[in-house]
mmCIF file of C-alpha atoms in Angstrom:
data_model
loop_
_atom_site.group_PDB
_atom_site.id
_atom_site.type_symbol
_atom_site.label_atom_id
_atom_site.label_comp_id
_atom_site.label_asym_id
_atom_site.label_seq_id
_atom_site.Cartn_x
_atom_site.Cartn_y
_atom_site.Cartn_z
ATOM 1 C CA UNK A 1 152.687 -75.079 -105.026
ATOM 2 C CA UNK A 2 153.255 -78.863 -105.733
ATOM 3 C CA UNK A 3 155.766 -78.532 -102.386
ATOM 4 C CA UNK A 4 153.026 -76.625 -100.523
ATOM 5 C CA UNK A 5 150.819 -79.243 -100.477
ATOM 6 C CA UNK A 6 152.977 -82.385 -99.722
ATOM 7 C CA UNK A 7 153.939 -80.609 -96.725
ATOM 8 C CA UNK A 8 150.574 -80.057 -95.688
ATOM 9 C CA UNK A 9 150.024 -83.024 -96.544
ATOM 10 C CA UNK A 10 152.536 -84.474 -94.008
ATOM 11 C CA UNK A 11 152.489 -82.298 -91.317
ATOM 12 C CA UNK A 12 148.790 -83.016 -90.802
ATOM 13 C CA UNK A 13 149.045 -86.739 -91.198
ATOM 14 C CA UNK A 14 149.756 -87.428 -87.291
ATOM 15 C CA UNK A 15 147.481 -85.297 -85.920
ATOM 16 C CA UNK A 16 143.854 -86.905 -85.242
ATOM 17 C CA UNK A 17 140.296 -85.422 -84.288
ATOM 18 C CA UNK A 18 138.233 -86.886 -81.583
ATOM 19 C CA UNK A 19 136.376 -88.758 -84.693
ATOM 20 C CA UNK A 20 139.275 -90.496 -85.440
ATOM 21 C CA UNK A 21 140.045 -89.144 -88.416
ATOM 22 C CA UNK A 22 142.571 -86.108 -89.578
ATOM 23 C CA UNK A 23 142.206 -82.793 -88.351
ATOM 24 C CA UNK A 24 140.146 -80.805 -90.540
ATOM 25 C CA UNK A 25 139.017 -84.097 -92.287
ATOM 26 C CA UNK A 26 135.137 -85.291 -92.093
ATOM 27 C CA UNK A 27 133.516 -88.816 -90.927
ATOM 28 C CA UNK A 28 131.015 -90.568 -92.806
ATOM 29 C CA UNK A 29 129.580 -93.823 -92.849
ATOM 30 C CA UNK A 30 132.530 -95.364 -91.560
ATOM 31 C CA UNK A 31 135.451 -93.207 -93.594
ATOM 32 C CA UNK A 32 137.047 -90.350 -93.152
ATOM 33 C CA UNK A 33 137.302 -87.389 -95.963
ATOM 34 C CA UNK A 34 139.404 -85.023 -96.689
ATOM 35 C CA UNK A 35 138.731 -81.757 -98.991
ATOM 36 C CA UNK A 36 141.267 -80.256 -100.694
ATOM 37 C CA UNK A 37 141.131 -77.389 -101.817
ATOM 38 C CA UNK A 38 144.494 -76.819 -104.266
ATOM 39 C CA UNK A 39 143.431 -77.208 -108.162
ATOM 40 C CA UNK A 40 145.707 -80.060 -109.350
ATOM 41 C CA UNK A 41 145.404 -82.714 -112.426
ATOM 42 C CA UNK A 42 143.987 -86.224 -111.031
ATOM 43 C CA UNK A 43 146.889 -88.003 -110.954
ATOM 44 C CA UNK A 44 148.662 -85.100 -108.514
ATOM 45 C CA UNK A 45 145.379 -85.554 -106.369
ATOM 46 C CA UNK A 46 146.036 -89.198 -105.890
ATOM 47 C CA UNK A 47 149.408 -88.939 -105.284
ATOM 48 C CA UNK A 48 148.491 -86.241 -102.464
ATOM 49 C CA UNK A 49 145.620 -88.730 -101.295
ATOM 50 C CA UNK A 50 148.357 -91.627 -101.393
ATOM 51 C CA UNK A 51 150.510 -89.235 -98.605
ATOM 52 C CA UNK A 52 147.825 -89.973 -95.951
ATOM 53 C CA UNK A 53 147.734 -93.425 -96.678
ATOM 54 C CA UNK A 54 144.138 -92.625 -98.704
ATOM 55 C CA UNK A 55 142.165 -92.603 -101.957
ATOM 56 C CA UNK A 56 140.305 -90.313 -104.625
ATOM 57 C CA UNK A 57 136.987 -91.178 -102.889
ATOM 58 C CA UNK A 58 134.868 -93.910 -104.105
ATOM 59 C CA UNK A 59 131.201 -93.254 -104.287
ATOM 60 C CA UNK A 60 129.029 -96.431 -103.876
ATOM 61 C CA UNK A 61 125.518 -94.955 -103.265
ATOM 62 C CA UNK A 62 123.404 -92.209 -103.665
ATOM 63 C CA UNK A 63 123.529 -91.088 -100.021
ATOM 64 C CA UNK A 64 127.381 -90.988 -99.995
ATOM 65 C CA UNK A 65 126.860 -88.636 -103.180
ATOM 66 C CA UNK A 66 124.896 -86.360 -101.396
ATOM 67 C CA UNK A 67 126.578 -85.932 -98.570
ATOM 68 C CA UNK A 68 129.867 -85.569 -100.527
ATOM 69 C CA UNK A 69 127.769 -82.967 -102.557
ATOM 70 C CA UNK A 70 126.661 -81.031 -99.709
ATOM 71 C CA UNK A 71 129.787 -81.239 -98.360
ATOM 72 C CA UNK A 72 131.248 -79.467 -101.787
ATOM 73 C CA UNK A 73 128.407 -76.969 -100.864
ATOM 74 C CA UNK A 74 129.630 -75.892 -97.847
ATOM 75 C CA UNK A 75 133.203 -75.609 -98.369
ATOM 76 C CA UNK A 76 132.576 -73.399 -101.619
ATOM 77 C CA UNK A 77 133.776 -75.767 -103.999
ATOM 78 C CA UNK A 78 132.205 -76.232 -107.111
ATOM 79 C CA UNK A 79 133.947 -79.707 -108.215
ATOM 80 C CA UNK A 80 136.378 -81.907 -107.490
ATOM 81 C CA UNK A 81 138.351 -85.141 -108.874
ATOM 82 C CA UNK A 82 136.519 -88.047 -107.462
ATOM 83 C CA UNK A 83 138.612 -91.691 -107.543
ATOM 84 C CA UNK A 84 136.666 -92.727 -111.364
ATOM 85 C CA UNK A 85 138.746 -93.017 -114.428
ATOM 86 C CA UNK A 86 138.999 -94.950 -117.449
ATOM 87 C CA UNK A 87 142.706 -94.907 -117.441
ATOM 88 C CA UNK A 88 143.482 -98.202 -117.220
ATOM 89 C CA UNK A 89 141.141 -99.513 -119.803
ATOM 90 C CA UNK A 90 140.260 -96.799 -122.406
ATOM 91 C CA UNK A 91 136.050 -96.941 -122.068
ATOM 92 C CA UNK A 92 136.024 -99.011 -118.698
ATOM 93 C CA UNK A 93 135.108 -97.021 -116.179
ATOM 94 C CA UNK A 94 136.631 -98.246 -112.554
ATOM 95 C CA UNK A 95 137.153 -96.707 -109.234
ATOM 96 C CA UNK A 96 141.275 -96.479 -108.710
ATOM 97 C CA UNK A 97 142.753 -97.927 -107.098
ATOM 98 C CA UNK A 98 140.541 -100.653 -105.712
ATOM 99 C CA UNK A 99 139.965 -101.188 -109.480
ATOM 100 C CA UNK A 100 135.785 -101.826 -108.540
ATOM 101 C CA UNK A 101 133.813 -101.344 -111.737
ATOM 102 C CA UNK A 102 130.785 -98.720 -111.340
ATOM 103 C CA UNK A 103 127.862 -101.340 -111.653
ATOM 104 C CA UNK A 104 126.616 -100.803 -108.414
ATOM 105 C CA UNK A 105 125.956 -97.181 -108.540
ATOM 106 C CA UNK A 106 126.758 -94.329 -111.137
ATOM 107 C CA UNK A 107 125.363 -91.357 -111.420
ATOM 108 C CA UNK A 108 126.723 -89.401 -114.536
ATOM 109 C CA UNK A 109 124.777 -86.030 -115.546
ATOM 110 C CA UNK A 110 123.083 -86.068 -118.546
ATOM 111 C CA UNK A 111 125.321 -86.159 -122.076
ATOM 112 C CA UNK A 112 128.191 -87.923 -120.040
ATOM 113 C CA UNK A 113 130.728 -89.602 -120.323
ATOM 114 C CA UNK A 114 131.249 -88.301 -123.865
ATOM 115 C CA UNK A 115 135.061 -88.567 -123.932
ATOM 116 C CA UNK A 116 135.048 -85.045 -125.713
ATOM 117 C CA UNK A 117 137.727 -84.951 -127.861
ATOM 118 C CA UNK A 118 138.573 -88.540 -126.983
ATOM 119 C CA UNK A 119 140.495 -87.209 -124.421
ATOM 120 C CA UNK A 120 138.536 -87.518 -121.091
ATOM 121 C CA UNK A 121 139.165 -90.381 -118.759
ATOM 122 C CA UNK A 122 139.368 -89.126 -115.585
ATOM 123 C CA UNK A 123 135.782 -87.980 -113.391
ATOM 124 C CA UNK A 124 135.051 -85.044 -111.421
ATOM 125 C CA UNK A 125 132.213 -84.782 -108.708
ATOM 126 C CA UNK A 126 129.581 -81.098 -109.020
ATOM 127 C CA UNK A 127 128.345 -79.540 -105.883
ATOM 128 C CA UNK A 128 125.135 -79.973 -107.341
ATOM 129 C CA UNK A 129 125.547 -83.892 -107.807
ATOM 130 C CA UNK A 130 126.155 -85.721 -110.713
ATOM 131 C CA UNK A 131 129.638 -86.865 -112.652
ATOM 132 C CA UNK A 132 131.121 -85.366 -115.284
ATOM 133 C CA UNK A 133 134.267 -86.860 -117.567
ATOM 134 C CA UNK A 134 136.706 -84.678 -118.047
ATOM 135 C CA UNK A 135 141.233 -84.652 -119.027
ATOM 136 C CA UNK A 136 142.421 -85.704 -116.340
ATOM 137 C CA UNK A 137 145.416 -82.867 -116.734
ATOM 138 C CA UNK A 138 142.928 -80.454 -115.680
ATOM 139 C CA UNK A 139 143.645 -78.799 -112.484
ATOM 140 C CA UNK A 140 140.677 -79.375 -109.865
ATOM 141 C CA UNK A 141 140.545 -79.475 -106.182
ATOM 142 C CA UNK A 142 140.065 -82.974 -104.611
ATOM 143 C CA UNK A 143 138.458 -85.229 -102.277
ATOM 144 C CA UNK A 144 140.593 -88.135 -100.278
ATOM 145 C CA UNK A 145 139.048 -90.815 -98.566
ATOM 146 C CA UNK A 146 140.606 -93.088 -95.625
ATOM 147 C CA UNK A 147 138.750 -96.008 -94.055
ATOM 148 C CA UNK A 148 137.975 -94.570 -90.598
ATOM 149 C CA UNK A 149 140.365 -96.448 -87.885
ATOM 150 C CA UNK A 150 138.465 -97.092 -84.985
ATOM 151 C CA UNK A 151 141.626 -97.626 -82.536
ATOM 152 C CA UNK A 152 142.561 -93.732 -83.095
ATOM 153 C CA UNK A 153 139.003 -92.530 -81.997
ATOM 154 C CA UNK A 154 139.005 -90.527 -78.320
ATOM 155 C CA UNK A 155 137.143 -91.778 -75.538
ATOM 156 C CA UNK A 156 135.549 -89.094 -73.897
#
């Protein structure tokens, strides 16, 4: 499985879409996203997200939450590992691997974090908005993000 989707992974990486960003991947607000849709821990998704020269996405705003949301809407997927963990610092919450703290937007749904178990540093994004804390050896699909090179994009 693991094999499965580092080839994907690679074979897709040269080919672009008239947005300028991977085929089957999605532009917004001056990034491209990709949704994956293989259940891996968090650390697996980044290392997948790492192949294409991208991220766990970072979410800096409500609006990029929603449309990341919706997005999980329409693709049928009820979750998926976001780029948020407390890895690094036990109880610091920072996007990875940019290492930005969350103080300019978070939106965690209600009772979270609460580190259940004192085992949950890792964050996962619902269709239906809102982060949740959860082990980050739980398997969960995954969403990439790539700043969105303009000298790729087709001229029509």
């Amino acid at each position: 499985m693991i094999r499965v989707v580092l080839l994907l992974a690679l074979s897709l990486q040269c080919v672009l879409s008239d947005d300028g960003c991977y085929n089957g991947w999605a532009a917004y607000e001056g990034y491209c996203y990709g949704f994956f849709v293989e259940d891996v821990s968090w650390l697996l998704a980044s290392a997948n997200c790492d192949l294409f020269g991208a991220r766990l996405a970072e979410i800096d705003s409500k609006q990029r939450e929603t449309w990341l949301s919706q997005q999980l809407v329409v693709k049928k997927l009820p979750v998926a590992w976001i780029g948020l963990s407390s890895r690094l610092h036990p109880g610091v919450w920072q996007w990875t691997p940019s290492n930005r703290d969350v103080s300019r937007y978070v939106n965690w749904i209600p009772g979270e974090p609460n580190n259940y178990g004192n085992n949950e540093q890792c964050v996962e994004l619902k269709s239906t908005g809102g982060w949740n804390d959860l082990n980050c050896l739980t398997a969960r699909k995954f969403i990439c993000e790539k700043k969105l090179d303009t000298t790729h994009i087709k001229k029509g």
